[in-house]
Tab-separated table of C-alpha atoms and ligand atoms in Angstrom:
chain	number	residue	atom	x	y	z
K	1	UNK	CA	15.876	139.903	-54.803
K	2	UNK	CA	12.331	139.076	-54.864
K	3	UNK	CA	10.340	138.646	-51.796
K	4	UNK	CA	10.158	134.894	-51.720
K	5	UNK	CA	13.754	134.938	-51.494
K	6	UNK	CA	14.290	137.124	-49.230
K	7	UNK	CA	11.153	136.308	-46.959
K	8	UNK	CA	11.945	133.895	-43.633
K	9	UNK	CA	9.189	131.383	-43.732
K	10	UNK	CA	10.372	129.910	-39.502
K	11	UNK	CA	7.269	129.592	-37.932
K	12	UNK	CA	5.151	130.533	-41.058
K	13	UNK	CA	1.841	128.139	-42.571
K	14	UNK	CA	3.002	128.666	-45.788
K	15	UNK	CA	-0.530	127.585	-48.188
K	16	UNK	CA	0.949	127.182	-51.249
K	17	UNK	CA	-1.323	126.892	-54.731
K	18	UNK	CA	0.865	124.339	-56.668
K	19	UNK	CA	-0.428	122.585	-59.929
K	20	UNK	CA	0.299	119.000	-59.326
K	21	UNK	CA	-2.521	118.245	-62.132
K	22	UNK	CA	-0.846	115.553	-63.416
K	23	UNK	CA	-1.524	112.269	-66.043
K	24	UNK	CA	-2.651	109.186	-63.788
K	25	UNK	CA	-3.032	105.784	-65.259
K	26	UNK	CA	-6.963	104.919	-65.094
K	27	UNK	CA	-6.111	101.442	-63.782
K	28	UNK	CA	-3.853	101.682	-61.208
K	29	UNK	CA	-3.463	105.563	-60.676
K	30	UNK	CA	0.185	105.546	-61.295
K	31	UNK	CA	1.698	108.742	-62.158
K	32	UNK	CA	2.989	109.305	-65.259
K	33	UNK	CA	4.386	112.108	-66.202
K	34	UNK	CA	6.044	113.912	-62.704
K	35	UNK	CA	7.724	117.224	-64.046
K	36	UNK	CA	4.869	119.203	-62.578
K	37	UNK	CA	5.526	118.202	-59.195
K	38	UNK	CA	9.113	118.217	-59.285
K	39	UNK	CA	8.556	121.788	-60.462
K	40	UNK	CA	7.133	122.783	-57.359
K	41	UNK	CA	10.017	121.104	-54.975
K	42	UNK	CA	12.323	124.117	-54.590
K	43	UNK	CA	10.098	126.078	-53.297
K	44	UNK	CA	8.565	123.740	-50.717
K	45	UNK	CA	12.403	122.797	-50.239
K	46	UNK	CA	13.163	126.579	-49.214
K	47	UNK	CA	9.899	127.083	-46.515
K	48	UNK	CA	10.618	123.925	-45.377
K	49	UNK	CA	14.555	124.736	-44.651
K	50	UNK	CA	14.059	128.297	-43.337
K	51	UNK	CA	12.098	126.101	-40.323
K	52	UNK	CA	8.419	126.912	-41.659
K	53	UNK	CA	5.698	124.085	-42.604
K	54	UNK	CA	3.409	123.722	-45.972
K	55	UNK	CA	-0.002	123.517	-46.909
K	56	UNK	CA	-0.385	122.031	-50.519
K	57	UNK	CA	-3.490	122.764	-52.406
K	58	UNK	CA	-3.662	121.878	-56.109
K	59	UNK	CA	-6.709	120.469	-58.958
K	60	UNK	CA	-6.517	117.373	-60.580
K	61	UNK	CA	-8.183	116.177	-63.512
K	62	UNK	CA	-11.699	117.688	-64.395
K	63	UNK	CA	-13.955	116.550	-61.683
K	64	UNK	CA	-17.638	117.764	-62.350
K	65	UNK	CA	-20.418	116.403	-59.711
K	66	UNK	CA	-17.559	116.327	-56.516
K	67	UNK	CA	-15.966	113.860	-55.098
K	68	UNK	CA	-14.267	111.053	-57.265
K	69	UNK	CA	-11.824	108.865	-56.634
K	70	UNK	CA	-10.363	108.696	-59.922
K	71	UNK	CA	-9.089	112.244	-59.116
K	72	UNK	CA	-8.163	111.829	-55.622
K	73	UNK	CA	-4.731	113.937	-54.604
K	74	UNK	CA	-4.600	110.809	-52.468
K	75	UNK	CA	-2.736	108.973	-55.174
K	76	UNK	CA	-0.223	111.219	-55.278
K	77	UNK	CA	0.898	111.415	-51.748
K	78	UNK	CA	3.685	108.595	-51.678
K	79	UNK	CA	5.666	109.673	-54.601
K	80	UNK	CA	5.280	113.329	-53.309
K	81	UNK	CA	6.765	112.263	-50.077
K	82	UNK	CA	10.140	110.665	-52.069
K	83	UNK	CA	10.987	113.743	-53.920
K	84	UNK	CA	10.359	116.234	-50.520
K	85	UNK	CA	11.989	113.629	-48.492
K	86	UNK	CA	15.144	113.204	-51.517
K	87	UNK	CA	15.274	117.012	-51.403
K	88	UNK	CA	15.139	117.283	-47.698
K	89	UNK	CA	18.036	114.574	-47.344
K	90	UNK	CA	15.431	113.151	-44.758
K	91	UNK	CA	12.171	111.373	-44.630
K	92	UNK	CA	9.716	113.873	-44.912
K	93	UNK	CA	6.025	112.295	-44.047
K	94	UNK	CA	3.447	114.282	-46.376
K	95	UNK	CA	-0.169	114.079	-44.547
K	96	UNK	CA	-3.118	114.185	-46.342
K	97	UNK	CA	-6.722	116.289	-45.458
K	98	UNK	CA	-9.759	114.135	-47.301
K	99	UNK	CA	-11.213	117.677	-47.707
K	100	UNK	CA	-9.723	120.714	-48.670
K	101	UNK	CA	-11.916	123.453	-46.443
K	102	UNK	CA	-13.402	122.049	-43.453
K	103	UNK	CA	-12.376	120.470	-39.563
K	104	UNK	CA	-10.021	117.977	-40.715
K	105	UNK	CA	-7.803	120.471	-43.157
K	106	UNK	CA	-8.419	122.943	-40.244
K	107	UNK	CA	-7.164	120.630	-37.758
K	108	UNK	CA	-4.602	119.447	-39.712
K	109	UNK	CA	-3.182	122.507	-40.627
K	110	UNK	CA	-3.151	124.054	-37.146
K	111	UNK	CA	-0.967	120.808	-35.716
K	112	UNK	CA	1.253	121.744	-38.313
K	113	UNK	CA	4.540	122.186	-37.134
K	114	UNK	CA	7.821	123.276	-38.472
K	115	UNK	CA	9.256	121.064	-41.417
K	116	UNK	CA	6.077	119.471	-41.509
K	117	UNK	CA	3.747	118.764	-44.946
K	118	UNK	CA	0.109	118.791	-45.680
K	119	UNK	CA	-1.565	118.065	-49.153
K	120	UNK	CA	-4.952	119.324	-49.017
K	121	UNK	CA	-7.645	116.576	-51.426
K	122	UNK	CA	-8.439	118.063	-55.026
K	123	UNK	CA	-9.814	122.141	-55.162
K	124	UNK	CA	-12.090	121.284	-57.822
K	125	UNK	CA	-14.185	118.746	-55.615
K	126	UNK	CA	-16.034	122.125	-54.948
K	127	UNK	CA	-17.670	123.995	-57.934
K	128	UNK	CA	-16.944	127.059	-56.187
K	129	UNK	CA	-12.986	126.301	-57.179
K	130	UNK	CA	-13.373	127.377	-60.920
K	131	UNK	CA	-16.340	129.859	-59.716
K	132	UNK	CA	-14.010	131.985	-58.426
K	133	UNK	CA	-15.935	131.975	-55.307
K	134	UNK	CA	-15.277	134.362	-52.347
K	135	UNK	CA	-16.494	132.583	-49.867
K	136	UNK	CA	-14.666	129.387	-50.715
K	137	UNK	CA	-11.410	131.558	-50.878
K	138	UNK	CA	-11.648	132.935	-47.459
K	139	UNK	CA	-12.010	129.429	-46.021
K	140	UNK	CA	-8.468	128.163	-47.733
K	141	UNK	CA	-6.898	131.188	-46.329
K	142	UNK	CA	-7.505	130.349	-43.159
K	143	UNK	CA	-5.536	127.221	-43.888
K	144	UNK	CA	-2.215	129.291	-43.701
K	145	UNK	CA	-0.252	132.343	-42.604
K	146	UNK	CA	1.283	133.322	-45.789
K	147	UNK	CA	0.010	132.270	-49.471
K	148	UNK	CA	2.787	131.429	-52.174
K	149	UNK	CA	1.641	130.971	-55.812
K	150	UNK	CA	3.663	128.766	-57.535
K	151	UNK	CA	0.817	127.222	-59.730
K	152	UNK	CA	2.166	129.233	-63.404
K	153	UNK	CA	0.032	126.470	-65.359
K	154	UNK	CA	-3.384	127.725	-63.642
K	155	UNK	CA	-2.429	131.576	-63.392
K	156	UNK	CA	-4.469	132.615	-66.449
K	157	UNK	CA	-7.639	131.102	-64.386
K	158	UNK	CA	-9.830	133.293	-62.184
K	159	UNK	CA	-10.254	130.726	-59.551
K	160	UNK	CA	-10.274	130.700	-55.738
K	161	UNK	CA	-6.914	129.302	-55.178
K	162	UNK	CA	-5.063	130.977	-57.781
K	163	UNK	CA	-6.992	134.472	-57.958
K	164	UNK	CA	-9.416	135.357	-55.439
K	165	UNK	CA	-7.602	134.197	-52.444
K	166	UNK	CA	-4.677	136.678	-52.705
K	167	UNK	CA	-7.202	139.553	-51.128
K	168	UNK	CA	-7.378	137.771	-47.541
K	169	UNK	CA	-3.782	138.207	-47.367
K	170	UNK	CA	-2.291	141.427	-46.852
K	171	UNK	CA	0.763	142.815	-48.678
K	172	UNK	CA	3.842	140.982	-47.446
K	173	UNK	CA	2.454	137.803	-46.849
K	174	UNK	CA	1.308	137.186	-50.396
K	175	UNK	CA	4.085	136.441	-52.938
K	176	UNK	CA	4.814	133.718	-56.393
K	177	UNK	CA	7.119	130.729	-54.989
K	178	UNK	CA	10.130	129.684	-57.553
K	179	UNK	CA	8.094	128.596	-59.932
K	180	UNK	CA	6.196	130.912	-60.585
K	181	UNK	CA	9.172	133.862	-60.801
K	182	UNK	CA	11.237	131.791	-63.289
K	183	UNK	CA	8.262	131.210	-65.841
K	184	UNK	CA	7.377	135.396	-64.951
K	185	UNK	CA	11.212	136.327	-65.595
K	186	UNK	CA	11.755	134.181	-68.638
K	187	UNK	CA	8.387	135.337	-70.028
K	188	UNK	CA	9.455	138.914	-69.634
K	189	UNK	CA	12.789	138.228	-71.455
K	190	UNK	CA	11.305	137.284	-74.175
K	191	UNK	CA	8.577	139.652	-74.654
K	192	UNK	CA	10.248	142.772	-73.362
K	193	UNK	CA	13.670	142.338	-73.107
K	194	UNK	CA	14.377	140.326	-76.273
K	195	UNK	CA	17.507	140.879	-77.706
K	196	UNK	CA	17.506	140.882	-81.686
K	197	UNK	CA	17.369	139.134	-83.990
K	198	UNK	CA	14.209	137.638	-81.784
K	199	UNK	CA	12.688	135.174	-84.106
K	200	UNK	CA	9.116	133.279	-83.051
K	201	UNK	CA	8.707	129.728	-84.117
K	202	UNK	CA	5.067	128.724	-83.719
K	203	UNK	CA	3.413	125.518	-84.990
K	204	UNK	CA	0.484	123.169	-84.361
K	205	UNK	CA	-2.459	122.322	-85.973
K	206	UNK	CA	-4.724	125.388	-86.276
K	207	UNK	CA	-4.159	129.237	-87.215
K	208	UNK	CA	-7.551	129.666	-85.059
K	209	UNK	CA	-5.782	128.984	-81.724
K	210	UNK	CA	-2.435	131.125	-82.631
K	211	UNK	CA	-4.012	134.561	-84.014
K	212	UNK	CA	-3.422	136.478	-81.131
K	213	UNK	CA	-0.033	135.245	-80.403
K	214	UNK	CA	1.075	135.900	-83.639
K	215	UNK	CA	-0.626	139.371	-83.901
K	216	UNK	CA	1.291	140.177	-80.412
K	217	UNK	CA	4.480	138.937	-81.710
K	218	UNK	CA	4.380	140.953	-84.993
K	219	UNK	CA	5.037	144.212	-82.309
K	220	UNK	CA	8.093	142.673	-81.110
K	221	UNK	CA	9.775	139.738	-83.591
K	222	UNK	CA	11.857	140.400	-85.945
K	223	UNK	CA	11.185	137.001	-87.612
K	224	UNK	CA	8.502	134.207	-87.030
K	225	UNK	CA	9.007	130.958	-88.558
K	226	UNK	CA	5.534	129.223	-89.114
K	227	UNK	CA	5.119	125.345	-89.467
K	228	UNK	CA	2.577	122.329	-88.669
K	229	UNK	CA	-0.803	122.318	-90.057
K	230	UNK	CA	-1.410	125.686	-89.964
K	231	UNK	CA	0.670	126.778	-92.337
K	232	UNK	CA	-1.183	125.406	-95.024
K	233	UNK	CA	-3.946	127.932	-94.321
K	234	UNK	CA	-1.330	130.279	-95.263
K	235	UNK	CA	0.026	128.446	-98.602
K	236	UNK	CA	-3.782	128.066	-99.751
K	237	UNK	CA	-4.712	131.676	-99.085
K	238	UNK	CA	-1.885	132.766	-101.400
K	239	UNK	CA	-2.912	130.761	-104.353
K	240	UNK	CA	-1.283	127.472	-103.317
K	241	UNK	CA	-2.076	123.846	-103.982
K	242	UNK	CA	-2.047	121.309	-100.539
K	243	UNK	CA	-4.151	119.119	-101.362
K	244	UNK	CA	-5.835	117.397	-98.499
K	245	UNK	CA	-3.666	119.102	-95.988
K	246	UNK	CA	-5.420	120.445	-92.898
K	247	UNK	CA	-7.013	124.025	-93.585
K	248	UNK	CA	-9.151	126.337	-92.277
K	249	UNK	CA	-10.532	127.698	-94.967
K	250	UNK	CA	-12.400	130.363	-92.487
K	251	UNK	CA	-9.122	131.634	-91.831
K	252	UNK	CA	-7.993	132.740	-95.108
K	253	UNK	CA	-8.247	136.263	-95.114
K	254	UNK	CA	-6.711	135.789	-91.407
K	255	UNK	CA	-3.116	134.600	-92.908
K	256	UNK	CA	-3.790	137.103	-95.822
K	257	UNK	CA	-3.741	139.907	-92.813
K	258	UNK	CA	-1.197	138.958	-90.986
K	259	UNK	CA	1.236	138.672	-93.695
K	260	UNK	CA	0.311	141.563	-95.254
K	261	UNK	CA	0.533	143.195	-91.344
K	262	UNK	CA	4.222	141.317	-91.059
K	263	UNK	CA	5.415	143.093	-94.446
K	264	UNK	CA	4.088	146.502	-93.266
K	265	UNK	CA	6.201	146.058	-89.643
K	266	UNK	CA	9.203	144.301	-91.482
K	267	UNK	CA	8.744	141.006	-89.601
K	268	UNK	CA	10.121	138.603	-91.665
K	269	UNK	CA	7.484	135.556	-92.020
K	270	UNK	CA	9.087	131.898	-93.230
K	271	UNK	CA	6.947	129.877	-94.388
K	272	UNK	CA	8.070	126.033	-95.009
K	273	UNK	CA	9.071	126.058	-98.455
K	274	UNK	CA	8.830	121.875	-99.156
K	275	UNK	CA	6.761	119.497	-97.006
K	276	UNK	CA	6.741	115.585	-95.823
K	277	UNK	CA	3.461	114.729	-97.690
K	278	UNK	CA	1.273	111.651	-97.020
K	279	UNK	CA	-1.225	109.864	-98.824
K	280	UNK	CA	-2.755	109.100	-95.467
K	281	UNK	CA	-2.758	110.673	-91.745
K	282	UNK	CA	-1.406	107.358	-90.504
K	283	UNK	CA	2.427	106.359	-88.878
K	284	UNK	CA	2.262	103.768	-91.961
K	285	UNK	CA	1.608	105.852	-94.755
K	286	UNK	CA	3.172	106.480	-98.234
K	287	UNK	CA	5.533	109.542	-98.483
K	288	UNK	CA	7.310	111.706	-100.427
K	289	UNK	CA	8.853	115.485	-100.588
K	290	UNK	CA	6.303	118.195	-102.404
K	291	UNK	CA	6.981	121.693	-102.861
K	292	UNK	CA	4.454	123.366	-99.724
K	293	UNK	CA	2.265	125.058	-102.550
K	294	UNK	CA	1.480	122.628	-104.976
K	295	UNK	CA	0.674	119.395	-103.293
K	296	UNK	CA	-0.631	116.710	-105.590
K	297	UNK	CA	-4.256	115.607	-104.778
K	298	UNK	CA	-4.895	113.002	-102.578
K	299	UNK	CA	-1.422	114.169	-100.236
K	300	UNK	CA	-1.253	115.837	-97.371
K	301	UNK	CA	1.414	117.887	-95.848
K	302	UNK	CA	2.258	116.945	-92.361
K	303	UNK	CA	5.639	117.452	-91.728
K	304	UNK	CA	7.778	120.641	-93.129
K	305	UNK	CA	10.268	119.022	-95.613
K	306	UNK	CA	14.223	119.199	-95.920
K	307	UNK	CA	14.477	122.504	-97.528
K	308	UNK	CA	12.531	124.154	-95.179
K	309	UNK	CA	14.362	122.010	-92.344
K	310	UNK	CA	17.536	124.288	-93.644
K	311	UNK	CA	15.809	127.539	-93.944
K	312	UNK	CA	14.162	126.962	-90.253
K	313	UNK	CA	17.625	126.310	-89.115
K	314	UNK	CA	19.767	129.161	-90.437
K	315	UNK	CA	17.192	131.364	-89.041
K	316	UNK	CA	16.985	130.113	-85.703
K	317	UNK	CA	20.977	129.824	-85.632
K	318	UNK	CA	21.153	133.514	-86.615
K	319	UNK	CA	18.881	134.922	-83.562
K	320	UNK	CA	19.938	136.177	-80.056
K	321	UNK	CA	16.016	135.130	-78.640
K	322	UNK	CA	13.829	132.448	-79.364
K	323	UNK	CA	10.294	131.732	-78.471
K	324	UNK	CA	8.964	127.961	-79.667
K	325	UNK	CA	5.050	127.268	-79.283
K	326	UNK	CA	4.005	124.342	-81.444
K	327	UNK	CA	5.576	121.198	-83.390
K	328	UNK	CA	6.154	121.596	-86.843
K	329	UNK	CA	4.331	118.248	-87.919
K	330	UNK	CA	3.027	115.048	-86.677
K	331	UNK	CA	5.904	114.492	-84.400
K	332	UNK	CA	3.763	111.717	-82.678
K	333	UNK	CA	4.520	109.898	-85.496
K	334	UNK	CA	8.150	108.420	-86.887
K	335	UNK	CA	8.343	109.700	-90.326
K	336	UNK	CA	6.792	112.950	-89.795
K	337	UNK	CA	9.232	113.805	-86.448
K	338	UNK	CA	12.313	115.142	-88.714
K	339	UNK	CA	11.231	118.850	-88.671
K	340	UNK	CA	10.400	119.080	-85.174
K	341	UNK	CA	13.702	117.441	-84.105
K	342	UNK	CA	15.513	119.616	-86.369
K	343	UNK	CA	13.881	122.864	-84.822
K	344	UNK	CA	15.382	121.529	-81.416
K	345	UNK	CA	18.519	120.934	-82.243
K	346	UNK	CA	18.979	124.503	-83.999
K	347	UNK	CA	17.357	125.767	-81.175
K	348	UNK	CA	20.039	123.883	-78.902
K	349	UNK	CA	22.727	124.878	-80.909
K	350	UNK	CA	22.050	128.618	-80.764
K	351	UNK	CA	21.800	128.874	-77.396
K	352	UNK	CA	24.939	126.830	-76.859
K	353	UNK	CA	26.148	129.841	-78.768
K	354	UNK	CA	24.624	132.621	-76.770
K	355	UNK	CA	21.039	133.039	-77.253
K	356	UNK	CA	17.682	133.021	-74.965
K	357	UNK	CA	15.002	129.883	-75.350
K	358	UNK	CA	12.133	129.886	-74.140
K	359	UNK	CA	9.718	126.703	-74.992
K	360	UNK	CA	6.432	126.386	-74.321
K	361	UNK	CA	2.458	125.159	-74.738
K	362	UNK	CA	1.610	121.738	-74.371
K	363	UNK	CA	3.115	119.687	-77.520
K	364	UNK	CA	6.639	121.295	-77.733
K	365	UNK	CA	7.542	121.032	-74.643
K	366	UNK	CA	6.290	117.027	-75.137
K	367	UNK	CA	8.703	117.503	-78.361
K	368	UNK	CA	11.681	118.445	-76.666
K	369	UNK	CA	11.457	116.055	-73.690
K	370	UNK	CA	10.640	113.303	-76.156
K	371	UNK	CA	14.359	114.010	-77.996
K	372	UNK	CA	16.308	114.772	-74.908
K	373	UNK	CA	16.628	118.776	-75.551
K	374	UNK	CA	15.354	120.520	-72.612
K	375	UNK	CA	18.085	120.453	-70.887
K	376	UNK	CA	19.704	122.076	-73.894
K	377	UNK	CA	17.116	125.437	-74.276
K	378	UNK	CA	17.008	128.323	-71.212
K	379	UNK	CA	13.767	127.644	-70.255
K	380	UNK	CA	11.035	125.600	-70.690
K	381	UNK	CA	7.667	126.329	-69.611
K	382	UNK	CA	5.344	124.468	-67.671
K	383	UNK	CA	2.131	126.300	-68.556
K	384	UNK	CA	0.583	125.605	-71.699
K	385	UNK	CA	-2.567	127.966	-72.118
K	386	UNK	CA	-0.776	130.049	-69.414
K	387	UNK	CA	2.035	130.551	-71.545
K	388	UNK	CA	-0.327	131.262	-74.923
K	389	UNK	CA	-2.275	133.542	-72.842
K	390	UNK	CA	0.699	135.789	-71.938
K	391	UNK	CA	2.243	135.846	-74.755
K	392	UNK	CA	-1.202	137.435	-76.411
K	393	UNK	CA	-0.482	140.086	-74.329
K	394	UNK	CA	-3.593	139.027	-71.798
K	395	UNK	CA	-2.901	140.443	-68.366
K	396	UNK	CA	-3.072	137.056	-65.983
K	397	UNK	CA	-5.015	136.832	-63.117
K	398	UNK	CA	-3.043	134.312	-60.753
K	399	UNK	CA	-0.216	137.267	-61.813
K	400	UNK	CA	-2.255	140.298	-61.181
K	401	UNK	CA	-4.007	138.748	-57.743
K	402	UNK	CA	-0.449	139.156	-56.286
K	403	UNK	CA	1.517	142.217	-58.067
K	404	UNK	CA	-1.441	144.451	-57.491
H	1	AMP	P1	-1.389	122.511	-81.060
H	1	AMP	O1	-2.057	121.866	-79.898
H	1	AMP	O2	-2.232	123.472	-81.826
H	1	AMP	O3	-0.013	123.061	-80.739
H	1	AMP	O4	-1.179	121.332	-82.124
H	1	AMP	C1	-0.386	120.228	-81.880
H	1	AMP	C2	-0.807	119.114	-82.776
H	1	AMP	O5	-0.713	119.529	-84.117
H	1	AMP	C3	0.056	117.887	-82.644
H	1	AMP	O6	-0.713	116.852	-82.114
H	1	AMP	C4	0.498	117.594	-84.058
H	1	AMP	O7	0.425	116.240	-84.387
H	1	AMP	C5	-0.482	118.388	-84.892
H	1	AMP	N1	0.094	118.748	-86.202
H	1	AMP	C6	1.277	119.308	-86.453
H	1	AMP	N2	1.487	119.435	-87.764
H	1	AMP	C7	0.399	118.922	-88.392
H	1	AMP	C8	0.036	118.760	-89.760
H	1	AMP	N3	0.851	119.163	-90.744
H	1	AMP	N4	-1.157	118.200	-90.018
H	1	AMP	C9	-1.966	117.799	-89.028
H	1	AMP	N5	-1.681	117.931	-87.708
H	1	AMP	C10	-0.499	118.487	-87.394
C-alpha cells in the first residue's frame, strides 16, 4: 500500500500541487476541456473524507509579466466546486486566495478547517514558479501540513511547486496523491514490467521530437510500429519516393541508425507499407492510396493507408503490452482519421483480450477521446511531455523531489 493510502489526512493541511492547466475560452473563460481536474478529484475526495482540509495550488496558461486575468484560477472555482461537491455527495464551497504566497493565502489557509477547500490564484503569477526558486517554495509550504503531488503533467519541471518544495517537508509528510501513483505504476508496467510481445506504436509529425523515445524503447520492445509524418523520414532515407510528404531531411542518417540499431537488437520496426496521399494538406483535398515509397510528385502522405491499417493491426492484436504516443495521420481531419481509429480499435480489442495499454502525449490521447476508446485501453495518461520524458528514460524531478 502506498503511503497516500495508507496515510490519515484528520486534522492535516493537505497543499496539494494539482495541474488544473486547463483550455479556457478567450471570451467568456469557459472551460473546455475538464479531464485534468476531474483527474485530481479522488484524491482531494480521500483527504477530504479521512476529516482533513485542502490547499490547491496549480499554473494556468503561460503568464509572463504577472498578474492577468485571462489566466486567473478564479474562473475555475465554480465548476471545481460541482465536481468536489458531486464527489462529496454534499455542497462543498471551494474558497479562493487572490494570491498564492502572502496574508490572504496565509490567512486563508490557517481558518481552514476540516472538509474545507482552498484554491490558491495561478503559481506562475510569480517568475520564481518556473525558477525553481527556494525562497518562493518555502513560502507555499507554509501553506500546509503535508504536501501531496498529484500534478504528473508538470513532474518533468524543476519548479517550486512541483520540485523544490518537497525539501521543507520531512519524510512522511511528503507523498504523490492518486494521480500521480497510477500514471507512476502504469509507466513502470510498461517500461519494466512489460510482458512480451511489448510492441511501441509511436506517431506524429517529426522524428526530431521522438529520437530518444524510440532509442529507449529499442532496449525493451520487441516491436515498434511507426506512423504519421515521421515515417516518411524513414521511407526517404531508404531510397524511397514521398513526394511532398513532410521530411526532415536532417534526420536521415537518424532513421538510417535506428533501424539499423532495431535489426542489431531484433526489434522488429513496421513501417506503413501504403499511405492516404493528398494533393493538398487540406480536409478538402484530392486522394488516393500510394505505395509509402514511391509517392507520385505533387502528393503527400498523410494518413497510413489500408494495407498498413492491417499490418498495424495484426501486430498490435498479437502483443501482451502496448505503449501508443502519436496519431498515425492527420486525424484532425475526416479523410485522413482511418489509421488512427484503426490503431484504437486494435488497441481496444487486444486488451479486451488480455493485454496492458498505456496511451499517452498530447494528440493520442485527443485521438482516443475523440472516437470514444479510452475507456476501452488500461490507462491513459494525462501528461504529455511528462509522459515523453519518462519514457526517454529521463529521471523526473516532481518524481525524484519525493522518492528521494
Ligand atoms: P506530435 O505532436 O509530434 O505527436 O504530432 C501530432 C501532429 O502530427 C498532429 O497534429 C497530426 O495532424 C500531425 N501529423 C500526423 N501525421 C501527419 C502527416 N502524415 N503529415 C503531416 N502531419 C501529420
Amino acid at each position: 500500500m502506498s503511503l497516500f493510502s495508507t496515510y490519515n489526512f484528520k486534522d492535516q493541511k493537505a497543499l496539494i500541487r494539482v495541474d488544473f492547466n486547463v483550455p479556457l475560452d478567450k471570451q467568456t473563460y469557459a472551460i473546455g476541456d475538464d479531464n485534468r481536474m476531474r483527474a485530481a478529484i479522488p484524491t482531494i475526495q480521500k483527504i477530504l473524507k479521512d476529516g482533513g482540509s485542502v490547499i490547491l495550488m496549480s499554473h494556468l496558461g503561460r503568464p509572463k509579466e504577472g498578474p492577468e486575468t485571462k489566466s486567473s484560477l478564479i474562473h475555475i472555482v465554480g465548476h471545481l466546486q460541482n465536481l468536489i461537491s458531486t464527489a462529496m455527495e454534499t455542497e462543498t464551497i471551494v474558497q479562493f486566495a487572490n494570491d498564492c504566497i502572502g496574508d490572504e493565502a496565509l490567512t486563508k489557509s490557517a481558518a481552514l478547517q476540516s472538509g474545507e477547500v482552498l484554491l490558491l490564484e495561478n503559481l506562475r503569477f510569480y517568475k520564481e514558479e518556473e525558477k525553481g526558486d527556494a525562497t518562493f517554495a518555502q513560502k507555499l509550504s507554509q501553506l500546509g501540513t503535508v504536501y501531496v503531488n498529484d500534478a504528473f503533467g508538470t513532474a518533468h519541471r524543476a519548479h517550486a511547486s512541483t520540485a523544490v518544495i518537497a525539501q521543507f517537508f520531512e519524510k512522511g509528510k511528503k507523498m504523490f496523491g492518486l494521480l500521480m501513483e497510477g500514471e507512476v505504476k502504469a509507466a513502470e508496467n510498461v517500461l519494466n514490467k512489460a510482458e512480451k510481445p511489448f510492441t511501441a506504436i509511436i506517431g506524429g509529425a517529426k522524428v526530431s521530437d521522438k529520437i530518444l523515445i524510440i532509442e529507449n524503447l529499442l532496449e525493451r520492445a520487441t516491436d515498434i510500429i511507426i506512423g504519421g509524418g515521421m515515417a516518411y523520414t524513414f521511407m526517404k532515407a531508404q531510397g524511397g519516393q514521398i513526394g511532398k510528404s513532410l521530411c526532415e531531411d536532417d534526420r536521415l542518417d537518424t532513421a538510417l541508425e535506428i533501424l539499423k540499431k532495431a535489426a542489431e537488437k531484433g526489434v522488429q520496426i513496421h513501417l506503413p507499407s501504403d499511405s492516404i496521399v493528398a494533393d493538398n494538406f487540406a480536409a478538402d483535398a484530392n486522394t488516393k492510396v500510394a505505395l509509402s515509397n514511391s509517392i507520385p510528385d505533387g502528393w503527400m502522405g498523410l494518413d497510413v493507408g489500408p494495407d498498413a491499417c492491417e499490418q498495424f493491426k495484426n501486430v498490435i492484436l498479437r502483443s501482451k503490452t502496448i505503449l501508443w504516443n502519436g496519431p498515425m495521420g492527420v486525424f484532425e481531419m475526416e479523410k485522413f482519421q482511418n489509421g488512427t481509429k484503426t490503431i484504437a480499435i486494435a488497441v481496444a480489442e487486444a486488451t479486451a483480450n488480455g493485454a496492458f495499454s498505456l496511451v499517452g502525449g498530447g494528440d493520442s490521447v485527443a485521438a482516443v477521446n475523440q472516437f470514444g476508446f479510452s475507456s476501452k485501453v488500461s490507462y491513459v495518461s494525462t501528461g504529455g511531455g511528462a509522459m515523453l520524458e519518462y519514457f526517454e528514460g529521463k529521471v523526473l524531478p516532481g518524481i525524484a523531489a519525493i522518492s528521494e
